[in-house]
PDB file of C-alpha atoms in Angstrom:
ATOM      1  CA  MET A   1      -0.094   0.073  -0.049  1.00 45.00           C
ATOM      2  CA  ALA A   2       2.932   2.108   1.159  1.00 47.00           C
ATOM      3  CA  HIS A   3       4.587   1.415  -2.487  1.00 52.00           C
ATOM      4  CA  LEU A   4       1.376   2.546  -4.289  1.00 51.00           C
ATOM      5  CA  ASP A   5       1.142   5.299  -2.412  1.00 62.00           C
ATOM      6  CA  HIS A   6       4.479   6.378  -3.493  1.00 57.00           C
ATOM      7  CA  GLN A   7       3.813   5.588  -6.867  1.00 62.00           C
ATOM      8  CA  THR A   8       0.649   7.924  -6.816  1.00 63.00           C
ATOM      9  CA  MET A   9       2.533  10.689  -5.436  1.00 56.00           C
ATOM     10  CA  ARG A  10       5.234  10.623  -8.095  1.00 58.00           C
ATOM     11  CA  ARG A  11       2.776  10.837 -10.506  1.00 60.00           C
ATOM     12  CA  VAL A  12       1.202  13.680  -8.906  1.00 56.00           C
ATOM     13  CA  LEU A  13       4.672  15.312  -8.940  1.00 55.00           C
ATOM     14  CA  ARG A  14       5.313  14.794 -12.859  1.00 58.00           C
ATOM     15  CA  ARG A  15       1.963  16.992 -13.388  1.00 60.00           C
ATOM     16  CA  GLU A  16       3.603  19.632 -11.469  1.00 56.00           C
ATOM     17  CA  ILE A  17       6.893  19.243 -13.312  1.00 57.00           C
ATOM     18  CA  ALA A  18       6.920  21.613 -16.455  1.00 60.00           C
ATOM     19  CA  GLY A  19       9.235  20.878 -19.720  1.00 84.00           C
ATOM     20  CA  THR A  20      10.800  22.215 -22.483  1.00 89.00           C
ATOM     21  CA  LEU A  21      11.190  20.517 -25.846  1.00 91.00           C
ATOM     22  CA  GLY A  22      13.717  21.370 -28.280  1.00 92.00           C
ATOM     23  CA  LEU A  23      12.371  21.147 -31.573  1.00 93.00           C
ATOM     24  CA  LEU A  24      13.815  20.496 -34.994  1.00 94.00           C
ATOM     25  CA  THR A  25      11.950  22.739 -37.577  1.00 92.00           C
ATOM     26  CA  ASP A  26      13.145  21.922 -40.919  1.00 91.00           C
ATOM     27  CA  GLU A  27      15.120  19.379 -42.821  1.00 93.00           C
ATOM     28  CA  HIS A  28      18.269  20.999 -42.968  1.00 94.00           C
ATOM     29  CA  ASP A  29      18.519  21.172 -39.216  1.00 94.00           C
ATOM     30  CA  PHE A  30      17.590  17.473 -38.728  1.00 95.00           C
ATOM     31  CA  ARG A  31      19.746  16.165 -41.096  1.00 95.00           C
ATOM     32  CA  ALA A  32      22.673  18.140 -39.141  1.00 95.00           C
ATOM     33  CA  MET A  33      21.856  16.585 -35.608  1.00 95.00           C
ATOM     34  CA  ARG A  34      21.827  12.785 -37.532  1.00 94.00           C
ATOM     35  CA  ARG A  35      25.837  13.237 -36.957  1.00 93.00           C
ATOM     36  CA  TYR A  36      25.076  12.114 -33.852  1.00 95.00           C
ATOM     37  CA  ARG A  37      24.900   8.281 -32.992  1.00 94.00           C
ATOM     38  CA  THR A  38      22.720   8.988 -29.774  1.00 94.00           C
ATOM     39  CA  PHE A  39      20.017  11.076 -32.534  1.00 93.00           C
ATOM     40  CA  THR A  40      18.702   8.168 -33.616  1.00 90.00           C
ATOM     41  CA  PHE A  41      15.662   9.189 -35.820  1.00 92.00           C
ATOM     42  CA  ASP A  42      15.943   9.072 -39.783  1.00 90.00           C
ATOM     43  CA  ASP A  43      13.024  10.578 -41.095  1.00 93.00           C
ATOM     44  CA  HIS A  44      11.867  14.424 -40.507  1.00 95.00           C
ATOM     45  CA  ALA A  45       8.313  13.614 -40.928  1.00 93.00           C
ATOM     46  CA  VAL A  46       8.340  10.837 -38.207  1.00 93.00           C
ATOM     47  CA  TYR A  47      10.429  12.994 -36.214  1.00 94.00           C
ATOM     48  CA  LEU A  48       7.476  15.402 -35.992  1.00 94.00           C
ATOM     49  CA  GLN A  49       4.732  12.975 -35.866  1.00 94.00           C
ATOM     50  CA  GLN A  50       6.323  11.662 -33.051  1.00 93.00           C
ATOM     51  CA  VAL A  51       6.914  15.186 -31.436  1.00 93.00           C
ATOM     52  CA  GLU A  52       2.927  15.998 -31.914  1.00 94.00           C
ATOM     53  CA  ASP A  53       2.355  12.332 -30.369  1.00 92.00           C
ATOM     54  CA  LEU A  54       4.238  13.418 -27.588  1.00 91.00           C
ATOM     55  CA  LEU A  55       3.096  16.822 -26.891  1.00 92.00           C
ATOM     56  CA  LYS A  56      -0.195  15.534 -26.929  1.00 93.00           C
ATOM     57  CA  THR A  57      -0.085  12.683 -24.183  1.00 89.00           C
ATOM     58  CA  ARG A  58       1.914  14.695 -21.845  1.00 88.00           C
ATOM     59  CA  ALA A  59      -1.020  17.294 -22.205  1.00 89.00           C
ATOM     60  CA  MET A  60      -3.978  14.911 -21.612  1.00 88.00           C
ATOM     61  CA  GLN A  61      -1.571  13.855 -18.436  1.00 83.00           C
ATOM     62  CA  GLY A  62      -1.780  17.417 -17.540  1.00 82.00           C
ATOM     63  CA  THR A  63       1.679  18.418 -18.223  1.00 84.00           C
ATOM     64  CA  HIS A  64       2.418  21.592 -19.607  1.00 87.00           C
ATOM     65  CA  THR A  65       5.049  21.819 -22.085  1.00 91.00           C
ATOM     66  CA  THR A  66       6.792  24.787 -24.325  1.00 91.00           C
ATOM     67  CA  VAL A  67       8.381  24.130 -27.345  1.00 93.00           C
ATOM     68  CA  ALA A  68      11.915  26.107 -28.185  1.00 92.00           C
ATOM     69  CA  LEU A  69      13.636  26.259 -31.254  1.00 92.00           C
ATOM     70  CA  PHE A  70      16.707  23.867 -31.425  1.00 93.00           C
ATOM     71  CA  ASP A  71      19.401  24.929 -33.636  1.00 93.00           C
ATOM     72  CA  PRO A  72      22.229  22.445 -34.221  1.00 94.00           C
ATOM     73  CA  GLN A  73      24.917  24.996 -35.192  1.00 94.00           C
ATOM     74  CA  GLU A  74      24.096  26.625 -31.736  1.00 93.00           C
ATOM     75  CA  TYR A  75      24.368  23.588 -29.958  1.00 95.00           C
ATOM     76  CA  ALA A  76      27.722  22.518 -31.494  1.00 95.00           C
ATOM     77  CA  GLU A  77      29.377  26.008 -30.314  1.00 95.00           C
ATOM     78  CA  TYR A  78      27.333  25.774 -26.901  1.00 94.00           C
ATOM     79  CA  CYS A  79      29.110  22.262 -26.849  1.00 95.00           C
ATOM     80  CA  THR A  80      32.658  23.522 -27.842  1.00 95.00           C
ATOM     81  CA  ALA A  81      32.791  26.349 -25.816  1.00 95.00           C
ATOM     82  CA  ARG A  82      32.120  24.001 -22.465  1.00 95.00           C
ATOM     83  CA  GLY A  83      33.979  20.998 -23.531  1.00 95.00           C
ATOM     84  CA  ILE A  84      31.784  18.856 -23.546  1.00 95.00           C
ATOM     85  CA  ASP A  85      30.234  15.759 -25.791  1.00 96.00           C
ATOM     86  CA  PRO A  86      27.561  17.159 -27.879  1.00 95.00           C
ATOM     87  CA  ASP A  87      26.539  13.310 -28.744  1.00 95.00           C
ATOM     88  CA  ILE A  88      25.225  12.709 -25.108  1.00 94.00           C
ATOM     89  CA  PRO A  89      21.484  13.200 -24.750  1.00 92.00           C
ATOM     90  CA  ALA A  90      21.728  14.782 -21.648  1.00 93.00           C
ATOM     91  CA  HIS A  91      23.709  17.917 -22.722  1.00 94.00           C
ATOM     92  CA  ARG A  92      21.113  18.489 -25.392  1.00 94.00           C
ATOM     93  CA  THR A  93      18.618  18.511 -22.924  1.00 92.00           C
ATOM     94  CA  ARG A  94      20.925  20.989 -21.079  1.00 93.00           C
ATOM     95  CA  PHE A  95      21.213  23.273 -23.992  1.00 94.00           C
ATOM     96  CA  THR A  96      17.273  23.104 -24.425  1.00 92.00           C
ATOM     97  CA  ALA A  97      16.780  24.078 -20.898  1.00 90.00           C
ATOM     98  CA  GLU A  98      18.999  27.124 -21.115  1.00 90.00           C
ATOM     99  CA  VAL A  99      18.042  28.079 -24.327  1.00 86.00           C
ATOM    100  CA  ALA A 100      14.415  28.437 -23.455  1.00 85.00           C
ATOM    101  CA  THR A 101      15.226  31.069 -20.945  1.00 85.00           C
ATOM    102  CA  THR A 102      16.481  33.474 -23.344  1.00 84.00           C
ATOM    103  CA  GLY A 103      15.152  32.478 -27.085  1.00 84.00           C
ATOM    104  CA  PRO A 104      11.881  32.103 -28.899  1.00 86.00           C
ATOM    105  CA  THR A 105       9.345  29.704 -27.428  1.00 90.00           C
ATOM    106  CA  ILE A 106       5.729  28.540 -27.969  1.00 91.00           C
ATOM    107  CA  PRO A 107       3.882  26.936 -25.169  1.00 92.00           C
ATOM    108  CA  TYR A 108       1.883  23.824 -26.158  1.00 92.00           C
ATOM    109  CA  GLU A 109      -1.732  24.406 -25.808  1.00 92.00           C
ATOM    110  CA  GLY A 110      -3.206  21.708 -28.151  1.00 91.00           C
ATOM    111  CA  GLN A 111      -2.670  23.176 -31.251  1.00 92.00           C
ATOM    112  CA  PRO A 112      -1.690  21.165 -34.324  1.00 93.00           C
ATOM    113  CA  LEU A 113       1.842  20.388 -34.956  1.00 93.00           C
ATOM    114  CA  ALA A 114       1.421  22.372 -38.784  1.00 91.00           C
ATOM    115  CA  ASP A 115       0.286  25.760 -36.771  1.00 93.00           C
ATOM    116  CA  LEU A 116       2.873  25.555 -33.655  1.00 93.00           C
ATOM    117  CA  LEU A 117       5.629  25.425 -36.088  1.00 92.00           C
ATOM    118  CA  PRO A 118       5.080  28.276 -38.138  1.00 91.00           C
ATOM    119  CA  ALA A 119       4.457  30.375 -35.328  1.00 91.00           C
ATOM    120  CA  LEU A 120       8.101  29.104 -33.647  1.00 92.00           C
ATOM    121  CA  VAL A 121       9.945  30.087 -36.222  1.00 90.00           C
ATOM    122  CA  ASP A 122       7.924  33.901 -36.393  1.00 88.00           C
ATOM    123  CA  GLU A 123       8.681  34.088 -32.859  1.00 88.00           C
ATOM    124  CA  ALA A 124      12.377  33.159 -33.548  1.00 88.00           C
ATOM    125  CA  VAL A 125      12.566  35.872 -36.760  1.00 88.00           C
ATOM    126  CA  ARG A 126      10.994  38.735 -34.571  1.00 88.00           C
ATOM    127  CA  GLN A 127      13.620  38.062 -31.484  1.00 87.00           C
ATOM    128  CA  ALA A 128      16.686  38.064 -34.165  1.00 88.00           C
ATOM    129  CA  THR A 129      15.127  41.491 -35.865  1.00 89.00           C
ATOM    130  CA  TRP A 130      14.939  43.082 -32.173  1.00 88.00           C
ATOM    131  CA  GLU A 131      18.468  41.653 -31.414  1.00 88.00           C
ATOM    132  CA  TYR A 132      19.700  42.980 -34.632  1.00 89.00           C
ATOM    133  CA  ALA A 133      18.303  46.567 -34.410  1.00 90.00           C
ATOM    134  CA  ALA A 134      18.912  46.898 -30.918  1.00 90.00           C
ATOM    135  CA  THR A 135      22.619  46.040 -31.466  1.00 90.00           C
ATOM    136  CA  LEU A 136      22.865  48.293 -34.264  1.00 89.00           C
ATOM    137  CA  LEU A 137      21.241  51.476 -32.169  1.00 89.00           C
ATOM    138  CA  ALA A 138      23.883  50.527 -29.547  1.00 89.00           C
ATOM    139  CA  ARG A 139      26.680  50.842 -31.932  1.00 89.00           C
ATOM    140  CA  LEU A 140      25.257  54.209 -32.849  1.00 85.00           C
ATOM    141  CA  GLY A 141      26.860  55.641 -29.654  1.00 85.00           C
ATOM    142  CA  ALA A 142      27.036  59.819 -28.297  1.00 82.00           C
ATOM    143  CA  CYS A 143      26.497  62.441 -30.818  1.00 76.00           C
ATOM    144  CA  ALA A 144      29.988  63.696 -30.923  1.00 73.00           C
ATOM    145  CA  THR A 145      28.911  67.451 -30.329  1.00 75.00           C
ATOM    146  CA  CYS A 146      26.344  67.199 -27.579  1.00 77.00           C
ATOM    147  CA  GLY A 147      26.963  63.688 -25.988  1.00 74.00           C
ATOM    148  CA  GLU A 148      23.664  62.827 -26.096  1.00 81.00           C
ATOM    149  CA  ASP A 149      22.974  58.993 -26.770  1.00 83.00           C
ATOM    150  CA  ILE A 150      21.630  58.634 -30.152  1.00 85.00           C
ATOM    151  CA  GLY A 151      19.945  55.621 -30.220  1.00 87.00           C
ATOM    152  CA  ARG A 152      18.163  56.293 -26.745  1.00 89.00           C
ATOM    153  CA  ALA A 153      16.749  59.691 -27.993  1.00 89.00           C
ATOM    154  CA  ALA A 154      15.386  57.728 -31.181  1.00 90.00           C
ATOM    155  CA  PHE A 155      14.032  55.018 -29.162  1.00 92.00           C
ATOM    156  CA  THR A 156      12.228  57.592 -27.058  1.00 92.00           C
ATOM    157  CA  ARG A 157      10.967  59.453 -30.038  1.00 91.00           C
ATOM    158  CA  ALA A 158       9.955  56.037 -31.707  1.00 93.00           C
ATOM    159  CA  SER A 159       7.802  55.342 -28.598  1.00 92.00           C
ATOM    160  CA  ASN A 160       6.397  58.571 -28.301  1.00 92.00           C
ATOM    161  CA  LEU A 161       5.342  58.373 -32.084  1.00 92.00           C
ATOM    162  CA  VAL A 162       4.088  54.881 -31.724  1.00 93.00           C
ATOM    163  CA  ALA A 163       1.776  56.217 -28.843  1.00 91.00           C
ATOM    164  CA  ARG A 164       0.486  59.078 -30.709  1.00 92.00           C
ATOM    165  CA  ILE A 165      -0.407  56.751 -33.717  1.00 93.00           C
ATOM    166  CA  LEU A 166      -2.842  54.731 -31.535  1.00 91.00           C
ATOM    167  CA  ASP A 167      -3.940  57.521 -29.850  1.00 90.00           C
ATOM    168  CA  THR A 168      -5.112  59.175 -33.265  1.00 90.00           C
ATOM    169  CA  ALA A 169      -6.162  55.636 -34.947  1.00 89.00           C
ATOM    170  CA  PRO A 170      -9.965  55.383 -35.179  1.00 88.00           C
ATOM    171  CA  PRO A 171     -11.534  52.811 -32.952  1.00 87.00           C
ATOM    172  CA  GLY A 172     -11.240  48.786 -33.497  1.00 89.00           C
ATOM    173  CA  ASP A 173      -8.218  46.593 -33.746  1.00 90.00           C
ATOM    174  CA  ARG A 174      -4.854  47.830 -35.691  1.00 92.00           C
ATOM    175  CA  HIS A 175      -2.293  45.890 -37.306  1.00 92.00           C
ATOM    176  CA  LEU A 176       0.627  48.101 -37.910  1.00 92.00           C
ATOM    177  CA  VAL A 177       3.810  47.357 -40.185  1.00 92.00           C
ATOM    178  CA  CYS A 178       6.961  49.244 -40.067  1.00 92.00           C
ATOM    179  CA  SER A 179      10.083  48.468 -42.689  1.00 90.00           C
ATOM    180  CA  VAL A 180      13.105  50.255 -42.751  1.00 91.00           C
ATOM    181  CA  THR A 181      15.907  49.738 -45.810  1.00 88.00           C
ATOM    182  CA  GLY A 182      19.449  51.195 -45.845  1.00 72.00           C
ATOM    183  CA  THR A 183      20.679  48.833 -43.521  1.00 58.00           C
ATOM    184  CA  PRO A 184      22.711  45.617 -44.453  1.00 70.00           C
ATOM    185  CA  GLU A 185      19.307  44.204 -45.070  1.00 78.00           C
ATOM    186  CA  THR A 186      15.375  45.239 -44.596  1.00 85.00           C
ATOM    187  CA  LEU A 187      14.217  44.937 -41.328  1.00 89.00           C
ATOM    188  CA  VAL A 188      10.375  44.338 -40.958  1.00 89.00           C
ATOM    189  CA  ALA A 189       8.475  44.522 -37.815  1.00 91.00           C
ATOM    190  CA  VAL A 190       4.726  44.359 -36.836  1.00 91.00           C
ATOM    191  CA  LEU A 191       2.459  45.215 -34.411  1.00 92.00           C
ATOM    192  CA  HIS A 192      -0.800  44.310 -33.395  1.00 90.00           C
ATOM    193  CA  ALA A 193      -3.078  46.648 -30.993  1.00 89.00           C
ATOM    194  CA  ASP A 194      -6.563  45.214 -30.147  1.00 83.00           C
ATOM    195  CA  GLU A 195      -9.220  47.149 -28.693  1.00 75.00           C
ATOM    196  CA  GLU A 196     -10.506  45.620 -25.389  1.00 71.00           C
ATOM    197  CA  ASP A 197     -14.433  46.102 -24.739  1.00 65.00           C
ATOM    198  CA  HIS A 198     -14.089  48.661 -22.653  1.00 66.00           C
ATOM    199  CA  GLY A 199     -12.021  50.845 -25.093  1.00 63.00           C
ATOM    200  CA  ALA A 200      -8.165  49.877 -23.703  1.00 71.00           C
ATOM    201  CA  THR A 201      -5.691  48.950 -25.939  1.00 75.00           C
ATOM    202  CA  GLN A 202      -3.779  45.319 -25.773  1.00 79.00           C
ATOM    203  CA  LEU A 203      -0.226  45.545 -26.742  1.00 84.00           C
ATOM    204  CA  ASP A 204       1.864  42.479 -26.636  1.00 82.00           C
ATOM    205  CA  GLU A 205       5.203  43.895 -25.045  1.00 85.00           C
ATOM    206  CA  ALA A 206       7.530  41.882 -26.872  1.00 84.00           C
ATOM    207  CA  GLU A 207       6.428  42.815 -30.035  1.00 88.00           C
ATOM    208  CA  ALA A 208       5.590  46.532 -28.879  1.00 91.00           C
ATOM    209  CA  LEU A 209       9.618  46.329 -28.081  1.00 91.00           C
ATOM    210  CA  GLU A 210      10.601  45.011 -31.774  1.00 92.00           C
ATOM    211  CA  PHE A 211       8.610  47.646 -33.436  1.00 93.00           C
ATOM    212  CA  THR A 212       9.783  50.708 -31.717  1.00 94.00           C
ATOM    213  CA  THR A 213      13.285  49.197 -31.658  1.00 94.00           C
ATOM    214  CA  VAL A 214      13.185  49.077 -35.650  1.00 93.00           C
ATOM    215  CA  LEU A 215      11.346  52.284 -35.856  1.00 94.00           C
ATOM    216  CA  ALA A 216      13.693  54.181 -33.764  1.00 93.00           C
ATOM    217  CA  LEU A 217      16.516  52.725 -35.696  1.00 92.00           C
ATOM    218  CA  GLY A 218      15.084  54.299 -39.044  1.00 91.00           C
ATOM    219  CA  LEU A 219      14.775  57.625 -37.562  1.00 92.00           C
ATOM    220  CA  ALA A 220      18.409  57.559 -36.036  1.00 91.00           C
ATOM    221  CA  THR A 221      19.860  56.335 -39.042  1.00 89.00           C
ATOM    222  CA  GLN A 222      17.619  58.321 -41.363  1.00 89.00           C
ATOM    223  CA  SER A 223      16.948  55.316 -43.472  1.00 89.00           C
ATOM    224  CA  PRO A 224      14.310  54.714 -46.111  1.00 90.00           C
ATOM    225  CA  GLY A 225      11.018  53.085 -44.805  1.00 90.00           C
ATOM    226  CA  GLY A 226       7.586  53.575 -43.906  1.00 91.00           C
ATOM    227  CA  LEU A 227       4.910  52.556 -41.885  1.00 93.00           C
ATOM    228  CA  VAL A 228       1.512  51.360 -42.511  1.00 93.00           C
ATOM    229  CA  MET A 229      -1.630  51.233 -40.175  1.00 92.00           C
ATOM    230  CA  ARG A 230      -4.793  48.698 -40.737  1.00 93.00           C
ATOM    231  CA  THR A 231      -8.021  49.281 -38.633  1.00 92.00           C
ATOM    232  CA  THR A 232     -10.706  46.963 -38.610  1.00 91.00           C
ATOM    233  CA  ALA A 233     -14.005  47.168 -36.495  1.00 88.00           C
ATOM    234  CA  PRO A 234     -17.574  45.557 -36.420  1.00 89.00           C
ATOM    235  CA  ASP A 235     -19.598  47.216 -39.100  1.00 88.00           C
ATOM    236  CA  THR A 236     -17.645  49.241 -41.026  1.00 90.00           C
ATOM    237  CA  SER A 237     -14.714  49.235 -43.607  1.00 91.00           C
ATOM    238  CA  ASP A 238     -11.436  48.386 -43.040  1.00 91.00           C
ATOM    239  CA  ARG A 239      -9.366  51.506 -43.230  1.00 93.00           C
ATOM    240  CA  ILE A 240      -5.692  51.629 -44.382  1.00 93.00           C
ATOM    241  CA  TYR A 241      -3.083  54.672 -44.261  1.00 94.00           C
ATOM    242  CA  GLY A 242       0.472  55.339 -43.800  1.00 93.00           C
ATOM    243  CA  TRP A 243       3.565  57.258 -43.726  1.00 94.00           C
ATOM    244  CA  ARG A 244       6.826  57.123 -45.207  1.00 92.00           C
ATOM    245  CA  LEU A 245      10.056  57.847 -42.943  1.00 89.00           C
ATOM    246  CA  ARG A 246      11.636  61.410 -44.177  1.00 84.00           C
ATOM    247  CA  GLY A 247      14.848  62.166 -42.578  1.00 76.00           C
ATOM    248  CA  ASP A 248      13.805  61.610 -38.637  1.00 73.00           C
ATOM    249  CA  GLY A 249      10.068  62.339 -38.663  1.00 82.00           C
ATOM    250  CA  PHE A 250       7.027  61.202 -41.182  1.00 87.00           C
ATOM    251  CA  GLU A 251       5.252  62.189 -44.305  1.00 91.00           C
ATOM    252  CA  PRO A 252       2.013  61.270 -44.964  1.00 93.00           C
ATOM    253  CA  LEU A 253       1.283  58.952 -47.764  1.00 92.00           C
ATOM    254  CA  THR A 254      -1.322  60.257 -50.129  1.00 93.00           C
ATOM    255  CA  ALA A 255      -4.582  58.099 -50.359  1.00 91.00           C
ATOM    256  CA  GLY A 256      -3.760  57.190 -53.847  1.00 90.00           C
ATOM    257  CA  GLU A 257      -0.292  56.142 -52.682  1.00 90.00           C
ATOM    258  CA  VAL A 258      -1.505  53.729 -50.237  1.00 89.00           C
ATOM    259  CA  PHE A 259      -4.008  52.302 -52.705  1.00 87.00           C
ATOM    260  CA  ASP A 260      -1.069  51.843 -55.358  1.00 85.00           C
ATOM    261  CA  ALA A 261       0.918  50.094 -52.627  1.00 81.00           C
ATOM    262  CA  TYR A 262      -1.595  47.254 -51.715  1.00 80.00           C
ATOM    263  CA  CYS A 263      -3.075  47.075 -55.147  1.00 79.00           C
ATOM    264  CA  THR A 264       0.318  46.782 -56.723  1.00 72.00           C
ATOM    265  CA  ASP A 265       2.218  42.876 -57.294  1.00 64.00           C
ATOM    266  CA  VAL A 266       5.559  43.895 -55.694  1.00 59.00           C
ATOM    267  CA  GLU A 267       7.432  41.007 -58.073  1.00 64.00           C
ATOM    268  CA  SER A 268       5.678  41.944 -61.622  1.00 66.00           C
ATOM    269  CA  GLY A 269       4.212  45.491 -61.308  1.00 63.00           C
ATOM    270  CA  ASP A 270       0.993  44.363 -62.670  1.00 71.00           C
ATOM    271  CA  LEU A 271      -1.996  46.055 -61.217  1.00 72.00           C
ATOM    272  CA  ILE A 272      -3.835  43.346 -58.454  1.00 77.00           C
ATOM    273  CA  SER A 273      -7.826  43.872 -57.639  1.00 79.00           C
ATOM    274  CA  PRO A 274      -8.375  46.310 -54.570  1.00 77.00           C
ATOM    275  CA  GLU A 275      -9.837  44.433 -51.545  1.00 80.00           C
ATOM    276  CA  SER A 276     -13.499  45.159 -51.067  1.00 85.00           C
ATOM    277  CA  ASN A 277     -14.687  46.990 -47.934  1.00 87.00           C
ATOM    278  CA  VAL A 278     -11.556  48.531 -47.343  1.00 90.00           C
ATOM    279  CA  ASP A 279     -10.863  52.677 -47.488  1.00 91.00           C
ATOM    280  CA  TYR A 280      -7.223  53.675 -48.511  1.00 91.00           C
ATOM    281  CA  CYS A 281      -7.082  56.863 -46.500  1.00 92.00           C
ATOM    282  CA  PHE A 282      -4.772  59.711 -45.946  1.00 93.00           C
ATOM    283  CA  PRO A 283      -3.681  59.133 -42.145  1.00 93.00           C
ATOM    284  CA  PRO A 284      -4.631  61.670 -39.290  1.00 91.00           C
ATOM    285  CA  ASP A 285      -2.527  64.524 -38.263  1.00 88.00           C
ATOM    286  CA  LEU A 286       0.202  63.569 -35.842  1.00 86.00           C
ATOM    287  CA  GLY A 287       0.801  67.112 -34.645  1.00 77.00           C
ATOM    288  CA  HIS A 288       4.541  68.212 -33.689  1.00 69.00           C
ATOM    289  CA  GLU A 289       5.278  64.761 -32.984  1.00 55.00           C
ATOM    290  CA  GLY A 290       4.935  63.565 -36.921  1.00 51.00           C
ATOM    291  CA  THR A 291       7.226  66.264 -37.666  1.00 50.00           C
ATOM    292  CA  ALA A 292      11.227  66.300 -37.144  1.00 46.00           C
ATOM    293  CA  GLN A 293      11.849  66.534 -33.876  1.00 52.00           C
ATOM    294  CA  GLY A 294      14.604  64.122 -32.932  1.00 53.00           C
ATOM    295  CA  HIS A 295      18.682  64.445 -32.733  1.00 58.00           C
ATOM    296  CA  SER A 296      19.710  66.501 -35.793  1.00 55.00           C
ATOM    297  CA  HIS A 297      23.262  67.257 -34.771  1.00 53.00           C
TER     298      HIS A 297
END
């Protein structure tokens, strides 16, 4: 009886332990892991099916699982830096646990793996974009004339602009896209700002941080770019409008420019039929926040 009680207690305790699973999302990464003798899978599709079955089983047992992105190259570098053998499963587990504290993760909540995979990759791209933009901002350093930290000043200004854009937006859910070119590669950030029943705006903090950082980089480096807003509300047409980055400020796009941007195929240049129930508009006046107010030495 005491033995059964101990077994029961262990089952209860197992339900209290959260787990992290390092997932190989694509075939290339999967093939890289096959160099290790202790990694016994030989088919990526079968591997993914086994992962999904495991996640479902853990969920049925009441166990929470977080899925992290497993990067074989980062794992190899991790093992080399610590002088440990990468062909030991316990070391892969240790790496996954450490990655989950700082890297992209998605909680498993019963969603199909076909939905979880792209969400995890998107999270990884979003985090990499933020880290890259933040690094470039930090490298700008202090102004040689006045000593002000250029990146910090640009971030403050970008934060004020985002707040002003949301304050002047019509009621509804807002979807913002900011793109900045002129850096070694084009950076794109997305921000969802959903309106709750009592009128407050709900923001994802990580998403808002990335969006503001990318916008700040565009302002600080005076790079070409733009910001587009789409608002959606019940019983009304969607509204789309935007601005181009000009110097360290915004310049409103005309309704015609917004229409052309949305109704032209980027690759071929051919016209695309406009969406129904969508109004392409001139943006609201941002007041002095929309004009050049940033660091200008």
